PDB file of C-alpha atoms and ligand atoms in Angstrom:
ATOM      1  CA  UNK A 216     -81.058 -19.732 -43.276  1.00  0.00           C
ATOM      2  CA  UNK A 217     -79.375 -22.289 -45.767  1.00  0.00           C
ATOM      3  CA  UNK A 218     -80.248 -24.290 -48.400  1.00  0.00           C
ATOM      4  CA  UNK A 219     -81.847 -21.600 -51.315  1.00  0.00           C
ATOM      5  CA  UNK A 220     -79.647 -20.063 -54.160  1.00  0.00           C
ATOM      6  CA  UNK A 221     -80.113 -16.572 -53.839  1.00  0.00           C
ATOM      7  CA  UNK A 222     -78.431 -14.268 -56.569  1.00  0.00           C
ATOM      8  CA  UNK A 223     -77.552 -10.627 -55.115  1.00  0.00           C
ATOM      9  CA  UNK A 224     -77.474  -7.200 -57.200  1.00  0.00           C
ATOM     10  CA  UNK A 225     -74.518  -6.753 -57.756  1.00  0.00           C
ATOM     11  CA  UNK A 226     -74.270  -2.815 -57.862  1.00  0.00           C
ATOM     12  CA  UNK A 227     -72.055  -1.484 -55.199  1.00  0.00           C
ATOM     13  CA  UNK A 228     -73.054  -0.634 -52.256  1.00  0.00           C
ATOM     14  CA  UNK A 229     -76.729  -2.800 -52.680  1.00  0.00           C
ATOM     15  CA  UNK A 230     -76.094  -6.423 -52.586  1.00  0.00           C
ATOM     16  CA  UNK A 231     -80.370  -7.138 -52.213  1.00  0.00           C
ATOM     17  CA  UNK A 232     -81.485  -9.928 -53.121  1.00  0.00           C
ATOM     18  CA  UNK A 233     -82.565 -10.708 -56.913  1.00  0.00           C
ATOM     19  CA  UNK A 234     -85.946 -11.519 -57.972  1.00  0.00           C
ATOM     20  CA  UNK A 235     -86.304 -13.504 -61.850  1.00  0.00           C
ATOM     21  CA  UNK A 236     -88.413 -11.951 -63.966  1.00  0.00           C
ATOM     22  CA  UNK A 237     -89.146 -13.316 -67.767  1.00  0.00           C
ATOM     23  CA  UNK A 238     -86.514 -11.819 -69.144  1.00  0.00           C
ATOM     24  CA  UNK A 239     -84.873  -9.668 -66.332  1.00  0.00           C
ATOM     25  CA  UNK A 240     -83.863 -10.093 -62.761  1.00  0.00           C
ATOM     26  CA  UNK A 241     -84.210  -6.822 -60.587  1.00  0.00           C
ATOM     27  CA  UNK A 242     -83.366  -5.636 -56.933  1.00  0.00           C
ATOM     28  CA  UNK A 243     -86.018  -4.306 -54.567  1.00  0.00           C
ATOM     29  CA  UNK A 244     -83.954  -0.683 -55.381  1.00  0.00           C
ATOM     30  CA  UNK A 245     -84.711  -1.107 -58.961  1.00  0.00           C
ATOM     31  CA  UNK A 246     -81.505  -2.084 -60.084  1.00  0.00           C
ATOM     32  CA  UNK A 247     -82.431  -4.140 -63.283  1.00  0.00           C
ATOM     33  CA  UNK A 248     -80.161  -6.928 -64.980  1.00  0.00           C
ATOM     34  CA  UNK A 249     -81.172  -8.376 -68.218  1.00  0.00           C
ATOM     35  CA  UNK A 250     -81.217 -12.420 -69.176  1.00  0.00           C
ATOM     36  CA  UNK A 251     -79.030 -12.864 -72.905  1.00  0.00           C
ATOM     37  CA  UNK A 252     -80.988 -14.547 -75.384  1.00  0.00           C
ATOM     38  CA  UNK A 253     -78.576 -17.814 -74.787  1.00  0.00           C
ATOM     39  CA  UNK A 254     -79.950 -17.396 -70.998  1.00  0.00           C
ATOM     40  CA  UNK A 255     -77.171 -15.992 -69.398  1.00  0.00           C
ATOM     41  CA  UNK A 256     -77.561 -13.321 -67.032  1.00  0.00           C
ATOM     42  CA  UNK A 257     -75.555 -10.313 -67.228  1.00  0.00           C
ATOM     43  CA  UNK A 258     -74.072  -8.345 -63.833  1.00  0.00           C
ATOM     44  CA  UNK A 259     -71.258  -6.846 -64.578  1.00  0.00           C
ATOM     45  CA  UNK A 260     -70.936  -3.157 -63.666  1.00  0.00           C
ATOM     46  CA  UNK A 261     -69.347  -0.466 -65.367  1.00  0.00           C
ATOM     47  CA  UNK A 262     -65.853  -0.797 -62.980  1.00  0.00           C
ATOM     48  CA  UNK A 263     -66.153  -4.530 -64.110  1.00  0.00           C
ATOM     49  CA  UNK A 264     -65.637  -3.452 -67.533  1.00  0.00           C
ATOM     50  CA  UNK A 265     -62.946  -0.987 -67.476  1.00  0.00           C
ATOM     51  CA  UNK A 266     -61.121  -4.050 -65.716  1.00  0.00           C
ATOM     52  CA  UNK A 267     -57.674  -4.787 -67.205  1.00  0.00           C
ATOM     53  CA  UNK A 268     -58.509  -8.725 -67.245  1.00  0.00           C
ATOM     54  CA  UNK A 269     -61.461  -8.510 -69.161  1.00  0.00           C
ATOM     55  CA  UNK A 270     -60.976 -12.746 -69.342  1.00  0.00           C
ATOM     56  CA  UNK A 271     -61.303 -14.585 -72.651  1.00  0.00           C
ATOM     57  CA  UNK A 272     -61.977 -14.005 -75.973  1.00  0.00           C
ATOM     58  CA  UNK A 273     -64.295 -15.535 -78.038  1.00  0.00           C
ATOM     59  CA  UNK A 274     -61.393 -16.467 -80.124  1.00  0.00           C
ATOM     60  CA  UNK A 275     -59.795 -18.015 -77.406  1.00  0.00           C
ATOM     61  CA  UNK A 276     -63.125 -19.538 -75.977  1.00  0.00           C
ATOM     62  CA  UNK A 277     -63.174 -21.401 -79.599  1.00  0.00           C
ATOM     63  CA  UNK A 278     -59.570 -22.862 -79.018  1.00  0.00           C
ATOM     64  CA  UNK A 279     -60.259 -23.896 -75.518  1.00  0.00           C
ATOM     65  CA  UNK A 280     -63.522 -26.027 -76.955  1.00  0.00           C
ATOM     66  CA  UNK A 281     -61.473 -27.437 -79.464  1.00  0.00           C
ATOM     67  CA  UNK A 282     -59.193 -29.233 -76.855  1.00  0.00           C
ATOM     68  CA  UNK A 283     -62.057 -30.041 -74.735  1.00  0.00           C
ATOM     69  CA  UNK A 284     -63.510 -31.345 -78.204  1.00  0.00           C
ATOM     70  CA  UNK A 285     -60.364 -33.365 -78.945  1.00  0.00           C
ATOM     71  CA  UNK A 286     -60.808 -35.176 -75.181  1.00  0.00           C
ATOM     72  CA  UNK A 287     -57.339 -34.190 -74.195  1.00  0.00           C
ATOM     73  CA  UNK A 288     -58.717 -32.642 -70.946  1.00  0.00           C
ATOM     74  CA  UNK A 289     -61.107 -35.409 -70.235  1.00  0.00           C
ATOM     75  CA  UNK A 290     -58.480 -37.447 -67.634  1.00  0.00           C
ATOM     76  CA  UNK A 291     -58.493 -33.811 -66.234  1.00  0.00           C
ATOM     77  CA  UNK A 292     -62.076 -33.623 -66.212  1.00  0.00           C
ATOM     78  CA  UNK A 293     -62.252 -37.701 -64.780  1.00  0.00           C
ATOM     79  CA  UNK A 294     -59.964 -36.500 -61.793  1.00  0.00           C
ATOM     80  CA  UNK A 295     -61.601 -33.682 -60.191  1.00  0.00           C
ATOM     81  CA  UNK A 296     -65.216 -35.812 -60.360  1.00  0.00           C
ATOM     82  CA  UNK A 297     -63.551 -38.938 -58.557  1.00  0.00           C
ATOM     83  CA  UNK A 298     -62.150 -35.892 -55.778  1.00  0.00           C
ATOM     84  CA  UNK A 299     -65.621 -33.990 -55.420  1.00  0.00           C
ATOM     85  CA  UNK A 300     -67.665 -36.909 -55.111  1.00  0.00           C
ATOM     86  CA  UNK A 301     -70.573 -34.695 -55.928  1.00  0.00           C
ATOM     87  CA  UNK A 302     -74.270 -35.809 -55.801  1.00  0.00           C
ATOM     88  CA  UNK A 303     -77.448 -34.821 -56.487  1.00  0.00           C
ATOM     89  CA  UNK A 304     -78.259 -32.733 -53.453  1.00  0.00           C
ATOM     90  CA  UNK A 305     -75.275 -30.529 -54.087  1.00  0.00           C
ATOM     91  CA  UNK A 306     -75.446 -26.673 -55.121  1.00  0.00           C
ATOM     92  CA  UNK A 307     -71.946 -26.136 -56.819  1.00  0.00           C
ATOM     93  CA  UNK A 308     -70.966 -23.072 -57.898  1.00  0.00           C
ATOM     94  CA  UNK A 309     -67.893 -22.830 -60.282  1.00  0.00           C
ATOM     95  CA  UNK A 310     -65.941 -19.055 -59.970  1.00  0.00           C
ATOM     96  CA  UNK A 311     -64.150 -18.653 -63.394  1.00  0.00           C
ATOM     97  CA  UNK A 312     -65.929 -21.191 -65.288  1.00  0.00           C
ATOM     98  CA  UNK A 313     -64.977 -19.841 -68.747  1.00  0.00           C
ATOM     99  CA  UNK A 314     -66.955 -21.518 -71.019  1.00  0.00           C
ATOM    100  CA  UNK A 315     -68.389 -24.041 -68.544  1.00  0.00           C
ATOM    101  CA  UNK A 316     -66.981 -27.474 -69.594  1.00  0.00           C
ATOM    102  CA  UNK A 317     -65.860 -28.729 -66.779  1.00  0.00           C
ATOM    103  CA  UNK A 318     -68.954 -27.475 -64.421  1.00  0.00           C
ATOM    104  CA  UNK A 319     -71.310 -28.514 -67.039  1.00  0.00           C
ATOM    105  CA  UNK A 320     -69.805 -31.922 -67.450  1.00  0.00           C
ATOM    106  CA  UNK A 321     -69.860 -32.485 -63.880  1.00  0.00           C
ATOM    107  CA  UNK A 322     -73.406 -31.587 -63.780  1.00  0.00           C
ATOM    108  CA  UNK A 323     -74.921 -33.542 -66.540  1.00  0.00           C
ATOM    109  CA  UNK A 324     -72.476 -36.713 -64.742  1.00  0.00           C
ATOM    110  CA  UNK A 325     -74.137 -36.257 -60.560  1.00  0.00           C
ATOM    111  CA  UNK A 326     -77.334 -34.208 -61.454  1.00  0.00           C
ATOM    112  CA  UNK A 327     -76.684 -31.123 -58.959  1.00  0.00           C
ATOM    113  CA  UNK A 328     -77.755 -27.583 -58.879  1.00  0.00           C
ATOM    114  CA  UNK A 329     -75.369 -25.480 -60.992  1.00  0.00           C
ATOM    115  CA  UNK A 330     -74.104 -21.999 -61.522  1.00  0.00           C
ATOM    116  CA  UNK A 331     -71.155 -20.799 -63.250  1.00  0.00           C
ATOM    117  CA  UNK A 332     -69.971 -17.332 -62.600  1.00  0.00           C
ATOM    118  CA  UNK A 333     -67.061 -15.939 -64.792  1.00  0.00           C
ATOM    119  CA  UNK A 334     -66.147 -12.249 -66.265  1.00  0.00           C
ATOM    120  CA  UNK A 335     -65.814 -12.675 -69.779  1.00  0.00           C
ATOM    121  CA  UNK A 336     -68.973 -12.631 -71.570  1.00  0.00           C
ATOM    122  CA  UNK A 337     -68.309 -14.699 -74.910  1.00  0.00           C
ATOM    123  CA  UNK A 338     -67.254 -17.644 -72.282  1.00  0.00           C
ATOM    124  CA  UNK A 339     -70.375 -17.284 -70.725  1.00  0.00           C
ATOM    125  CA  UNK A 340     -72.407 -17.147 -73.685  1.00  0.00           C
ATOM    126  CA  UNK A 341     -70.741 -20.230 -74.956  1.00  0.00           C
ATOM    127  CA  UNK A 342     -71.253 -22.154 -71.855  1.00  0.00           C
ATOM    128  CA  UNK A 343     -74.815 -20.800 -71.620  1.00  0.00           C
ATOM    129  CA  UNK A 344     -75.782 -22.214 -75.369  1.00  0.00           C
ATOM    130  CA  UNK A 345     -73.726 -25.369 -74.608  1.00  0.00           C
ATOM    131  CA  UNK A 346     -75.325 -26.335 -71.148  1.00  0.00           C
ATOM    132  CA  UNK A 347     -79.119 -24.222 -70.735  1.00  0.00           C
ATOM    133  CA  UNK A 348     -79.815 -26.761 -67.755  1.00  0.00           C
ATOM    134  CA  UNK A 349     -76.789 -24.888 -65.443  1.00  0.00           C
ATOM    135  CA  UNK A 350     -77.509 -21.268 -64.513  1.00  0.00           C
ATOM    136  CA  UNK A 351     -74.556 -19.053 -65.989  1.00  0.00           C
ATOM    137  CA  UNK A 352     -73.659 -15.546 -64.798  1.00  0.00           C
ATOM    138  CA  UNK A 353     -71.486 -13.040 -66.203  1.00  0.00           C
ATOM    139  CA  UNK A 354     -70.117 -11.180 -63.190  1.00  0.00           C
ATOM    140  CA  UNK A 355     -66.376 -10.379 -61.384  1.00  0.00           C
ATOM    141  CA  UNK A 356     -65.838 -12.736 -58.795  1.00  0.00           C
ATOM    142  CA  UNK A 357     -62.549 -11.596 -57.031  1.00  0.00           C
ATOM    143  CA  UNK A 358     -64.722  -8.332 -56.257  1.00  0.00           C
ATOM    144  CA  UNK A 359     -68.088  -9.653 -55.614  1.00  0.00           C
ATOM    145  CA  UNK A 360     -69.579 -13.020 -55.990  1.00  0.00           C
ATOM    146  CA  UNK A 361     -73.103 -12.378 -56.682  1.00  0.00           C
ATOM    147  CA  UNK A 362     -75.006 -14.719 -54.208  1.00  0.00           C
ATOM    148  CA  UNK A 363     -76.651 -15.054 -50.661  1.00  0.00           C
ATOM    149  CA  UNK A 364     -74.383 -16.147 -47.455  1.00  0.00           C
ATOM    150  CA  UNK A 365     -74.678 -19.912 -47.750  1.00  0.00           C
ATOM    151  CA  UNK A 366     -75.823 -20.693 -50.897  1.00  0.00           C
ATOM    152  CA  UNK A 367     -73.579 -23.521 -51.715  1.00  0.00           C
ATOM    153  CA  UNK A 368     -72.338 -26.934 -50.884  1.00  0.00           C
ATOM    154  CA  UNK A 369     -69.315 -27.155 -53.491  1.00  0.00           C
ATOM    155  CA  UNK A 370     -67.968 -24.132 -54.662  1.00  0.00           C
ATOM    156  CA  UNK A 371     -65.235 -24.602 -57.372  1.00  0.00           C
ATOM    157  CA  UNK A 372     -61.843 -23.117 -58.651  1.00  0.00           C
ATOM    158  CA  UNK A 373     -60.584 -24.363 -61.677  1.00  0.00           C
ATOM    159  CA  UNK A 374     -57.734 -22.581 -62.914  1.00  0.00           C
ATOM    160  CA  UNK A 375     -59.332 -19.836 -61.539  1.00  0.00           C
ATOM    161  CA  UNK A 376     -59.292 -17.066 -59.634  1.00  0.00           C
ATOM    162  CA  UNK A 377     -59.404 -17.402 -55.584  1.00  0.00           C
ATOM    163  CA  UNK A 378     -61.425 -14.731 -53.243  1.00  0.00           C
ATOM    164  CA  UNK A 379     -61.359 -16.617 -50.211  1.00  0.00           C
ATOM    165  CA  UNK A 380     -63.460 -14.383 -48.145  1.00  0.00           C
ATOM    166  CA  UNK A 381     -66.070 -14.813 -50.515  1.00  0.00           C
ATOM    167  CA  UNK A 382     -65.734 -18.334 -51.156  1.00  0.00           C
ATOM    168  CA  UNK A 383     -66.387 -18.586 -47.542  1.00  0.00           C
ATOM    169  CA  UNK A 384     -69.354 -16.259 -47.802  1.00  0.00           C
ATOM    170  CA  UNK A 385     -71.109 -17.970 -49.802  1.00  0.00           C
ATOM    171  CA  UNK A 386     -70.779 -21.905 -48.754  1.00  0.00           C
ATOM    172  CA  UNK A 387     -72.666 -23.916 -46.482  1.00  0.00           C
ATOM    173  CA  UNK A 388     -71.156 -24.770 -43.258  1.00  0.00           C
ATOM    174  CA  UNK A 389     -69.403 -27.855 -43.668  1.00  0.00           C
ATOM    175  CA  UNK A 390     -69.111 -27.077 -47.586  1.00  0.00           C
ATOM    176  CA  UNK A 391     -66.564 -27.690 -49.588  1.00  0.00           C
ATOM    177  CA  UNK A 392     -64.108 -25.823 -51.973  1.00  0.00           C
ATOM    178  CA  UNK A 393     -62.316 -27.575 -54.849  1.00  0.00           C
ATOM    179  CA  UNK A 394     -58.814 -25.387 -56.031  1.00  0.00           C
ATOM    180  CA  UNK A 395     -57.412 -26.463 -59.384  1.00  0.00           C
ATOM    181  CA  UNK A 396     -53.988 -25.161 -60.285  1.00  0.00           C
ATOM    182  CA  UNK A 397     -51.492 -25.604 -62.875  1.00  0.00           C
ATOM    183  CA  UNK A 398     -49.088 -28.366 -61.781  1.00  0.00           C
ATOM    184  CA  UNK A 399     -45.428 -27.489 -62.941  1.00  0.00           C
ATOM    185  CA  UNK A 400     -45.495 -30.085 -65.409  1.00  0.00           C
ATOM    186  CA  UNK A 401     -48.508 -28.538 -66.873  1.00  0.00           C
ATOM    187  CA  UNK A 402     -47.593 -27.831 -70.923  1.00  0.00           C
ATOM    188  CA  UNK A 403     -43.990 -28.245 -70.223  1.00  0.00           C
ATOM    189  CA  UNK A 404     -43.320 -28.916 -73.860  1.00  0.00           C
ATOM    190  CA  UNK A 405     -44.264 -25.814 -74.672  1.00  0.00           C
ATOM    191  CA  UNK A 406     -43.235 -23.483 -71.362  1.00  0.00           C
ATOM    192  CA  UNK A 407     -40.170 -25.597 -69.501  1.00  0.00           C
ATOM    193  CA  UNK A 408     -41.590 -26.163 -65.922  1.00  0.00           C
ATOM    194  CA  UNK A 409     -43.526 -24.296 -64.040  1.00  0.00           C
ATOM    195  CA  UNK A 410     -43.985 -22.960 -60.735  1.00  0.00           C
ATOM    196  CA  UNK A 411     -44.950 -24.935 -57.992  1.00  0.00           C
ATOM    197  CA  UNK A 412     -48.118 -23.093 -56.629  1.00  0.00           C
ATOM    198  CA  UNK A 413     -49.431 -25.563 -54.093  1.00  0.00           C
ATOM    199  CA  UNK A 414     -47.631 -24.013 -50.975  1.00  0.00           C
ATOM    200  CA  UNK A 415     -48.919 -20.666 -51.837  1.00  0.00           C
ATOM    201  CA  UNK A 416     -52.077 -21.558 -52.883  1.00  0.00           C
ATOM    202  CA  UNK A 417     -52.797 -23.873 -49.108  1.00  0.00           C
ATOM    203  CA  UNK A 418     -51.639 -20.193 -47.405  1.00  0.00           C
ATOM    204  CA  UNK A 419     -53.887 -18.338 -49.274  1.00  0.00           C
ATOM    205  CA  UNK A 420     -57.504 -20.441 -47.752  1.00  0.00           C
ATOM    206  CA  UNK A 421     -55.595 -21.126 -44.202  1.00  0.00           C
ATOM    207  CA  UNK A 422     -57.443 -18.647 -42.134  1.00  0.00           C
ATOM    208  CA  UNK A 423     -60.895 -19.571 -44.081  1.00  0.00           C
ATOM    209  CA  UNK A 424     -60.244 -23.792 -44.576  1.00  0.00           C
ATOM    210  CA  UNK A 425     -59.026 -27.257 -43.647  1.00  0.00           C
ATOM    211  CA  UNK A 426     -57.136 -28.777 -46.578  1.00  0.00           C
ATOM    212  CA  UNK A 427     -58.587 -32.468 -46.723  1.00  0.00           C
ATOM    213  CA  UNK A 428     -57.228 -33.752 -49.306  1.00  0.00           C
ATOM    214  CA  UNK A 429     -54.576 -33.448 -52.424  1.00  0.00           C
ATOM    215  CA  UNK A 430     -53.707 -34.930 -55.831  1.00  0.00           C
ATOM    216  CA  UNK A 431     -52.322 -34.667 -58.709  1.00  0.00           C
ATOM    217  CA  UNK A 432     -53.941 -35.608 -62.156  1.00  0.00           C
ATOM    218  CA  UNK A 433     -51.379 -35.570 -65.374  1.00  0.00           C
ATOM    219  CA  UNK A 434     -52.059 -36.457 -68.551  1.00  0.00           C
ATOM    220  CA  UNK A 435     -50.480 -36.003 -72.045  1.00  0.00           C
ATOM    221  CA  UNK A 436     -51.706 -35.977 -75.851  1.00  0.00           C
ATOM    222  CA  UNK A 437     -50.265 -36.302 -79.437  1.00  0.00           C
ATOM    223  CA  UNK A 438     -51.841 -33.025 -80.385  1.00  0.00           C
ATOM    224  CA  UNK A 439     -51.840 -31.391 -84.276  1.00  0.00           C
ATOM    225  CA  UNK A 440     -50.315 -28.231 -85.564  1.00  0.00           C
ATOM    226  CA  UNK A 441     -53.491 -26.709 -84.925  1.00  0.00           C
ATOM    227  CA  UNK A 442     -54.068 -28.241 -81.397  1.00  0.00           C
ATOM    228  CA  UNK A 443     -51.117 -26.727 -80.541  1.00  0.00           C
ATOM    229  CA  UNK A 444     -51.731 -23.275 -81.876  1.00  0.00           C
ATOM    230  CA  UNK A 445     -55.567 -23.480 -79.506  1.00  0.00           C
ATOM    231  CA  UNK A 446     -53.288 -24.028 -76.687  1.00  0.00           C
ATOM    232  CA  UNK A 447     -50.762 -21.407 -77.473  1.00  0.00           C
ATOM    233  CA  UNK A 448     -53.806 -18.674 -78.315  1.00  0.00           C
ATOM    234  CA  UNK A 449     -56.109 -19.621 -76.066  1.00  0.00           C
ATOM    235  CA  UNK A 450     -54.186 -20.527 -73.027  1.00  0.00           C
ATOM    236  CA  UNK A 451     -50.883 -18.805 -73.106  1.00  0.00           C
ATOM    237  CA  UNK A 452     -51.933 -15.798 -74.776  1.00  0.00           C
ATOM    238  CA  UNK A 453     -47.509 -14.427 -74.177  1.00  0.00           C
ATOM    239  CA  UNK A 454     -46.272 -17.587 -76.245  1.00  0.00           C
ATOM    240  CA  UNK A 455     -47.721 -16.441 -79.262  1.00  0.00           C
ATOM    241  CA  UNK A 456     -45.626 -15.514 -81.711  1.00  0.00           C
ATOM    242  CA  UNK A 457     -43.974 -18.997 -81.244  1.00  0.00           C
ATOM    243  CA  UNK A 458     -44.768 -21.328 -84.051  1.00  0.00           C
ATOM    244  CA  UNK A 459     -47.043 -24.635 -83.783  1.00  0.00           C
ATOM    245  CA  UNK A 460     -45.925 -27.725 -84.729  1.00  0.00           C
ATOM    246  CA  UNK A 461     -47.256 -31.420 -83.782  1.00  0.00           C
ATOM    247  CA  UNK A 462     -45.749 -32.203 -80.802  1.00  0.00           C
ATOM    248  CA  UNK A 463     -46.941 -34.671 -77.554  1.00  0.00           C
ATOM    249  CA  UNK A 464     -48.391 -32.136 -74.375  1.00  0.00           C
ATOM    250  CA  UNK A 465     -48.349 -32.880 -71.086  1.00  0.00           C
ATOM    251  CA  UNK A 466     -51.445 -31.160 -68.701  1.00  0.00           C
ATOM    252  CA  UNK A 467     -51.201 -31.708 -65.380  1.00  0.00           C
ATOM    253  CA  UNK A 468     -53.233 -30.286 -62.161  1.00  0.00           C
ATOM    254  CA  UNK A 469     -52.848 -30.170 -58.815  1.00  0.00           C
ATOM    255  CA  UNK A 470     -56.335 -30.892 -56.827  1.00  0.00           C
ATOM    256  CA  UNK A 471     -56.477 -29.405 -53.230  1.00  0.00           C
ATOM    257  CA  UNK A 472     -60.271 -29.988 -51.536  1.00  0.00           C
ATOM    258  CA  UNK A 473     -60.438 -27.727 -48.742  1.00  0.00           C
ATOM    259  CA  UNK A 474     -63.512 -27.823 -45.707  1.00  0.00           C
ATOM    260  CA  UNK A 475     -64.883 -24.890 -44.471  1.00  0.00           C
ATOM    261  CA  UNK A 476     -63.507 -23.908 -41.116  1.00  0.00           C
ATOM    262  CA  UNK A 477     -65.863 -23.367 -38.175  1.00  0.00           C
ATOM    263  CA  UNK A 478     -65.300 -20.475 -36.234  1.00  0.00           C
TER     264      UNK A 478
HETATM  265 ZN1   ZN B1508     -79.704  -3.321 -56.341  1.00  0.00          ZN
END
């Protein structure tokens, strides 16, 4: 069967499917998952939160929407709509939304079905208060994603992190998967270049997709002092201690759509 979003329970071992309550979703075992008042819904487990990548802060969230704020990442934002082509019919789900801008912008732009799924629950919050007409779920994606075999027609990877197996899992036949990485221009002012992660990145969906197509979006902004410092705190959380000062930034992705592969 395709075509329905169906959130699972995410407690090991159960996996049943969810049904939404008022304020609670629960599995047919009784395993009960509350909705936050923002109307985010909460299933992390216990190993979830012992995890040693936690994911943002709400500290960092805050410096993240200030950029977003300041339309630096806009071109970004520009490039990976014109790539997905996304329209109404679609069921997108964005693993490691953070705080949802790019998933929520998207949506509010073609009108699809959207859920964001990311591990760090002041992200989440934010992106549920920010965009209440996308479904947002606080959950860890590289060990479960918490929905039924098929769900989805785009499923998205900003930045992210990338669980191929269940990336494949969960989309359509025929769906599509959108990777986002840092291009090695990406903030060079600020971190000399970077690594060059499309090679890798291709092996790592081989066995699971058919790359289809690749670009690269770059952009750069005269940013503040305190522009600077958001990207320092809230990106590069090792660069610190080095001071801001006013400076142009380059950001720069590279965009790799991949098909699902039939077997
Ligand atoms: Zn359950």
């Amino acid at each position: 069967m395709q075509g329905l979003v169906g959130r699972l329970c995410s407690v090991r071992d159960c996996h049943l499917p969810l049904v939404r309550e008022k304020r609670r979703l629960v599995c047919p075992r009784g395993h009960s998952f509350d909705v936050a008042r923002s109307g985010y819904i909460n299933l992390l487990q216990p190993q979830d939160r012992r995890s040693k990548q936690p994911g943002d802060t709400a500290a960092a969230v805050a410096g993240r929407r200030r950029l977003h704020d300041l339309g630096v990442t806009a071109p970004l934002l520009s490039g990976i709509a014109d790539m997905l082509a996304a329209s109404k019919s679609d069921a997108v789900l964005d693993a490691g939304c953070g705080d949802g801008f790019y998933l929520g912008s998207l949506a509010r732009q073609a009108g699809f079905d959207a859920h964001g799924v990311d591990i760090s629950i002041p992200a989440v919050d934010a992106a549920a208060r920010r965009y209440p007409d996308c479904e947002w779920i606080v959950a860890n994606a590289d060990r479960f994603v918490p929905y039924a075999a098929g769900s989805f027609s785009i499923v998205l990877s900003i930045t992210g992190r990338m669980n191929a197996d269940e990336f494949r899992r969960v989309l359509r036949d025929g769906g599509h998967l959108l990777v986002a990485i840092a291009a090695p221009d990406d903030l060079i002012e600020l971190r000399g270049t970077g690594r060059d992660r499309v090679a890798r990145t291709i092996e790592t969906f081989a066995r699971d997709f058919t790359l289809t197509d690749r670009r690269r979006v770059t952009t750069a902004a005269d940013l503040e002092a305190s522009a600077v410092h958001d990207i320092l705190h809230s990106i590069y959380r090792p660069m610190q201690s080095k001071p801001a000062e006013a400076m142009r930034v380059t950001f720069s992705l590279d965009l790799l759509l991949f098909q699902k592969t039939m077997r």
